Tab-separated table of C-alpha atoms in Angstrom:
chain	number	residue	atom	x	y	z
A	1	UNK	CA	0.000	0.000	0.000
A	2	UNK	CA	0.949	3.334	-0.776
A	3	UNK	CA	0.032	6.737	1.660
A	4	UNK	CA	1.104	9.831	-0.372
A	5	UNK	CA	2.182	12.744	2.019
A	6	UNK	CA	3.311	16.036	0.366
A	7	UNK	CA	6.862	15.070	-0.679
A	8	UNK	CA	7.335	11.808	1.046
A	9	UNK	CA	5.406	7.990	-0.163
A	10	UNK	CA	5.285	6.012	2.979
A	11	UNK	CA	5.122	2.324	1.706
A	12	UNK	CA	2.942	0.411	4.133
A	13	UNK	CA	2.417	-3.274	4.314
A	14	UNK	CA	-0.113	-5.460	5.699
A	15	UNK	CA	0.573	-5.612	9.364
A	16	UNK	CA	0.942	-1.579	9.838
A	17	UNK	CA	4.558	0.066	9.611
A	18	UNK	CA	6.347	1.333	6.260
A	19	UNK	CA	9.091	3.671	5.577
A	20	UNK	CA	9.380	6.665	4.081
A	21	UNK	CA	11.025	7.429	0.845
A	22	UNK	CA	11.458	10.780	-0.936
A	23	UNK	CA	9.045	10.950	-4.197
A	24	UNK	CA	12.104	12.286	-6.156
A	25	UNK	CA	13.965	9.115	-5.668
A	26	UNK	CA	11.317	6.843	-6.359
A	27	UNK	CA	9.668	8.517	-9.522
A	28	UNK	CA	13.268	8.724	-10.435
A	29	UNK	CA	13.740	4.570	-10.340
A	30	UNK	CA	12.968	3.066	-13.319
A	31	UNK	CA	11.862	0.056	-12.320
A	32	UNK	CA	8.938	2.258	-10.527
A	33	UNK	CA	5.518	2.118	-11.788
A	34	UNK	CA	1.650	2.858	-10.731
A	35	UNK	CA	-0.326	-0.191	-10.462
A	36	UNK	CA	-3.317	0.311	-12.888
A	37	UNK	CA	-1.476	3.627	-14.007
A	38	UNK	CA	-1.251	3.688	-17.940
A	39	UNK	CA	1.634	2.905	-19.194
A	40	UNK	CA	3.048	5.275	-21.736
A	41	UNK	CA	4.390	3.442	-25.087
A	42	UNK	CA	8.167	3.398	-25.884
A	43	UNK	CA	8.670	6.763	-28.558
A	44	UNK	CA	9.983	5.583	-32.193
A	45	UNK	CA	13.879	6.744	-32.743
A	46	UNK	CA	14.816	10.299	-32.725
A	47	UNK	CA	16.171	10.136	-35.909
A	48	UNK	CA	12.629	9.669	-37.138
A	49	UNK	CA	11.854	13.007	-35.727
A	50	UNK	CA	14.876	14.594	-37.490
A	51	UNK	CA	13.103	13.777	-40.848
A	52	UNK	CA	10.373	16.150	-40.490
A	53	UNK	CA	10.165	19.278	-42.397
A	54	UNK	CA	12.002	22.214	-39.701
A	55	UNK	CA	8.496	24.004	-39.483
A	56	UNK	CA	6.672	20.504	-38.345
A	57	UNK	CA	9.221	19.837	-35.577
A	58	UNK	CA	9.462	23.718	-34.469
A	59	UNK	CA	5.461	23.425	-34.154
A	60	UNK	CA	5.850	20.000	-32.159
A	61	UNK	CA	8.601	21.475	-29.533
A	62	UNK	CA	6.211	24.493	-28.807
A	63	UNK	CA	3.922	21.568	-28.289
A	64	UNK	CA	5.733	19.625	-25.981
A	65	UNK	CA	6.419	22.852	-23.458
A	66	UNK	CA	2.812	23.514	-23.554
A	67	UNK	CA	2.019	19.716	-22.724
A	68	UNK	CA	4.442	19.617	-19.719
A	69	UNK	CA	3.332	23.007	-18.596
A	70	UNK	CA	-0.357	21.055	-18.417
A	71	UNK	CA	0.956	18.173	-16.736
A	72	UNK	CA	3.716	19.060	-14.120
A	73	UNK	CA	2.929	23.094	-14.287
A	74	UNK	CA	6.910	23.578	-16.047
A	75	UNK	CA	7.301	24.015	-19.052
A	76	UNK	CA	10.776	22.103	-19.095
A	77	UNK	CA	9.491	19.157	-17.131
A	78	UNK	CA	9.668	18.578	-13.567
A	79	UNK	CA	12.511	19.121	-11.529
A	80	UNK	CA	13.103	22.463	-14.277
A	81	UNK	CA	13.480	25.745	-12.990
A	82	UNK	CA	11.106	28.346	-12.865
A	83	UNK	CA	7.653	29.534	-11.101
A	84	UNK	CA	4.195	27.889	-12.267
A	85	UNK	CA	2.077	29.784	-13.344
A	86	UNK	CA	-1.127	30.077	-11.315
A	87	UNK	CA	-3.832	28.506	-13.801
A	88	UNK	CA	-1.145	25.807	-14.245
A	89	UNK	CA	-0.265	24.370	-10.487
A	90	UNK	CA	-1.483	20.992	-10.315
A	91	UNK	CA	-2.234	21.654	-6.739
A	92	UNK	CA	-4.747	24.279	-7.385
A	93	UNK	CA	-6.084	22.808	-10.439
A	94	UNK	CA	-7.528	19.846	-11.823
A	95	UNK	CA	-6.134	18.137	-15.017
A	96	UNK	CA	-9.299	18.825	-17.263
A	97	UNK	CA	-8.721	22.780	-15.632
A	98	UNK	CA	-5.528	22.856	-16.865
A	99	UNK	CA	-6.149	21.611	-20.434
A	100	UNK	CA	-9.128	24.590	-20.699
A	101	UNK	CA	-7.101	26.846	-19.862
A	102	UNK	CA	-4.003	25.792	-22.313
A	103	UNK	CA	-6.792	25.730	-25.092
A	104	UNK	CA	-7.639	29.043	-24.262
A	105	UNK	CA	-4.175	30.468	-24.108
A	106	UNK	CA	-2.729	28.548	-27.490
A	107	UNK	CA	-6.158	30.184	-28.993
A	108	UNK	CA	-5.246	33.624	-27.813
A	109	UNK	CA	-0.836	32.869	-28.860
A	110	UNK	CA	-2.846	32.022	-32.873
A	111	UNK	CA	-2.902	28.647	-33.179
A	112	UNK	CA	-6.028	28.701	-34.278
A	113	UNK	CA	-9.326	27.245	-32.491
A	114	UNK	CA	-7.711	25.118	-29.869
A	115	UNK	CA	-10.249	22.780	-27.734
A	116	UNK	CA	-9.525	21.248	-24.421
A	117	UNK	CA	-9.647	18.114	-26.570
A	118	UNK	CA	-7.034	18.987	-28.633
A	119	UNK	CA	-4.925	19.659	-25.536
A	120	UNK	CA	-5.887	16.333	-23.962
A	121	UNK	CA	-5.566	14.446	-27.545
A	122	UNK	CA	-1.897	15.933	-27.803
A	123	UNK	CA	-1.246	15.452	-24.346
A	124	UNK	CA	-1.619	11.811	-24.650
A	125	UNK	CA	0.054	11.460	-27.981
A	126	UNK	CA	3.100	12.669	-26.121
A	127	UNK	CA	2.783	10.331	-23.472
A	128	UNK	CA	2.730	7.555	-26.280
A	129	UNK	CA	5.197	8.857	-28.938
A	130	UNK	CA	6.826	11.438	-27.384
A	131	UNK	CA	7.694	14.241	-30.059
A	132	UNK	CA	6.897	12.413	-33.191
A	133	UNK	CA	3.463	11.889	-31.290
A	134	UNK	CA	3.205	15.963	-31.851
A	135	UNK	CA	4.408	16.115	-35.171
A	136	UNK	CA	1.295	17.459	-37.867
A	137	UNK	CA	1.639	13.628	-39.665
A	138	UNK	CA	0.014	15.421	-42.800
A	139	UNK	CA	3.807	16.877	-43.076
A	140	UNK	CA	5.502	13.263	-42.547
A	141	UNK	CA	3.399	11.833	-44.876
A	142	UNK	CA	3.535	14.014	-48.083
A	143	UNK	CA	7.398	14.194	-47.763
A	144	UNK	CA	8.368	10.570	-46.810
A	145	UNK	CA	9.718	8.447	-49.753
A	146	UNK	CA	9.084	5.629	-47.424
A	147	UNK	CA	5.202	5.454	-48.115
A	148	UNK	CA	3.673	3.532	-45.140
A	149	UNK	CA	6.550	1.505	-44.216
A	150	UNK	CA	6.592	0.576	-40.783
A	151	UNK	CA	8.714	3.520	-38.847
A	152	UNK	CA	10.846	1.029	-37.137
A	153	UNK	CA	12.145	-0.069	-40.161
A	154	UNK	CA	12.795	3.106	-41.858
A	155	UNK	CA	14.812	4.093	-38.977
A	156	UNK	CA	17.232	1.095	-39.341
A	157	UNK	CA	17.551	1.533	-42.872
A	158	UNK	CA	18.335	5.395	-42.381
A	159	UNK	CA	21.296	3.959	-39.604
A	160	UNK	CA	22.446	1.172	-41.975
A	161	UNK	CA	22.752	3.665	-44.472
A	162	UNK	CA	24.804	6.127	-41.941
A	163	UNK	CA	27.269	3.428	-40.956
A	164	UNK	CA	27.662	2.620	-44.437
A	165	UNK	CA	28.947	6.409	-45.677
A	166	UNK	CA	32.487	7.225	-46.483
A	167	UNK	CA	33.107	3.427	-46.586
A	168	UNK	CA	33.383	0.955	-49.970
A	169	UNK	CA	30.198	0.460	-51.636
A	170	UNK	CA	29.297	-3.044	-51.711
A	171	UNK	CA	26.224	-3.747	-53.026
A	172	UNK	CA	22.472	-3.029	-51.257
A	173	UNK	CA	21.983	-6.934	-50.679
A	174	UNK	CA	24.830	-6.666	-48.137
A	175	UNK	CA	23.119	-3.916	-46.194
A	176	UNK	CA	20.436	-6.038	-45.536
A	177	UNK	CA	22.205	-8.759	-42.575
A	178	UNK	CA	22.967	-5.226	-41.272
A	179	UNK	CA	19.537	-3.902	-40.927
A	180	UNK	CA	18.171	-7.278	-39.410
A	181	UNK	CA	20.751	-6.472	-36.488
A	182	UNK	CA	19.917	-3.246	-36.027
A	183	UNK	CA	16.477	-4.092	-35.882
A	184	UNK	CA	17.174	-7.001	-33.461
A	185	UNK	CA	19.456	-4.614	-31.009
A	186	UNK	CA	16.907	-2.167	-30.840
A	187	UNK	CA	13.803	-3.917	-30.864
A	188	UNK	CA	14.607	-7.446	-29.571
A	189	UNK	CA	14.957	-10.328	-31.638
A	190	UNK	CA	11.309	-10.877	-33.839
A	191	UNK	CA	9.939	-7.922	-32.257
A	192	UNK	CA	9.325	-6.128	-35.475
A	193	UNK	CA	8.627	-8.019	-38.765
A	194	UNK	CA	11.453	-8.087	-41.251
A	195	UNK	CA	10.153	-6.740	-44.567
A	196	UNK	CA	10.749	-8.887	-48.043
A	197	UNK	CA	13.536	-8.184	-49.572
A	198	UNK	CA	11.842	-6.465	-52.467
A	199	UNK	CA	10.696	-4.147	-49.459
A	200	UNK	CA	14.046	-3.425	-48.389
A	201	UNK	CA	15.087	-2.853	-51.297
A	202	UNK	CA	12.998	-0.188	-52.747
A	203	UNK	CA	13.197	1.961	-49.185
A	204	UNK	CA	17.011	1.367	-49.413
A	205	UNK	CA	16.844	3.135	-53.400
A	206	UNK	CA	14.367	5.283	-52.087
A	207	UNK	CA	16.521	6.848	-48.888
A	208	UNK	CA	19.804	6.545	-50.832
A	209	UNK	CA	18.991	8.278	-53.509
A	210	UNK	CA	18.976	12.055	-52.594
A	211	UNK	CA	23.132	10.688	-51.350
């Protein structure tokens, strides 16, 4: 059982007792989670993000200051310097408070109409992508030569490709053992389909090409 007490957790078990442990210390353990708590889902690879056109990622890292600012009442995240604001303080404020009054400030900074339900919608997506999960995808989409390959795979062709520059050649058939490892190191061994070969192929062609 846990009994939450300003800055201190007191863990208590079933015959009374406990002992108390700094919330810093134990939100900062990774092994720590919430029972029943959702989980948020691991973020594709940065270099994913890099991709995007400069306006699309600018937009999304406004984005994600306004999101933590919602959450945590910083815009840098907690444990960041810096007041919070009023309308932002999680102790004064519920969540769905916080979120109006983001949507009413992002209306008033010009992004256009913003609901609370945007705020909540993008608030989530960060918890589950991180910053590609605030990326406008209509951007992604129109200038990826990668179509709808799966994004785990595009990023380990994009790093085969990088360990590959300034060396010899070789042919694209021997990038391919490479890419399978990559995929494996990062994702765990059958985590993430392999594509055909065909498959790899064309995205290999396809990212190589502007090189």
């Amino acid at each position: 059982m846990v009994a939450l007490s300003g800055q201190v957790i007191r863990l208590v078990g079933p015959h009374g007792g406990g002992e108390a442990v700094l919330t810093g210390y134990l939100f900062a353990d990774p092994g720590f989670i919430i029972i029943g708590a959702d989980t948020p889902q691991a973020a594709p690879q940065w270099g994913l993000f890099e991709t995007a056109p400069a306006a699309a990622r600018e937009k999304a890292l406004a984005w994600q200051r306004h999101v933590r600012e919602v959450e945590c009442g910083l815009p840098g995240g907690p444990g960041s310097g810096g007041a919070v604001r009023e309308e932002y303080d999680p102790g004064q404020h519920t969540l769905a408070e916080r979120e109006q009054a983001k949507a009413e400030e992002l209306t008033a900074l010009g992004f256009g109409r913003v609901s609370r339900t945007t705020v909540q919608r993008m608030r989530l997506a960060y918890r589950k992508q991180g910053l590609w999960g605030l990326l406008d995808h209509r951007t992604t989409r129109t200038s990826s030569p990668t179509g709808r390959s799966d994004e785990r795979v595009v990023a380990a062709v994009r790093e085969a490709l990088r360990r590959r520059r300034g060396r010899s050649k070789g042919t694209i058939n021997g990038l391919f053992p490479l890419i399978n490892q990559i995929l494996q190191d990062r994702h765990g061994s059958g985590t993430v389909p392999v594509p055909s070969q065909a498959t790899l192929y064309r995205l290999v062609t396809s990212l190589a090409r502007p090189r």
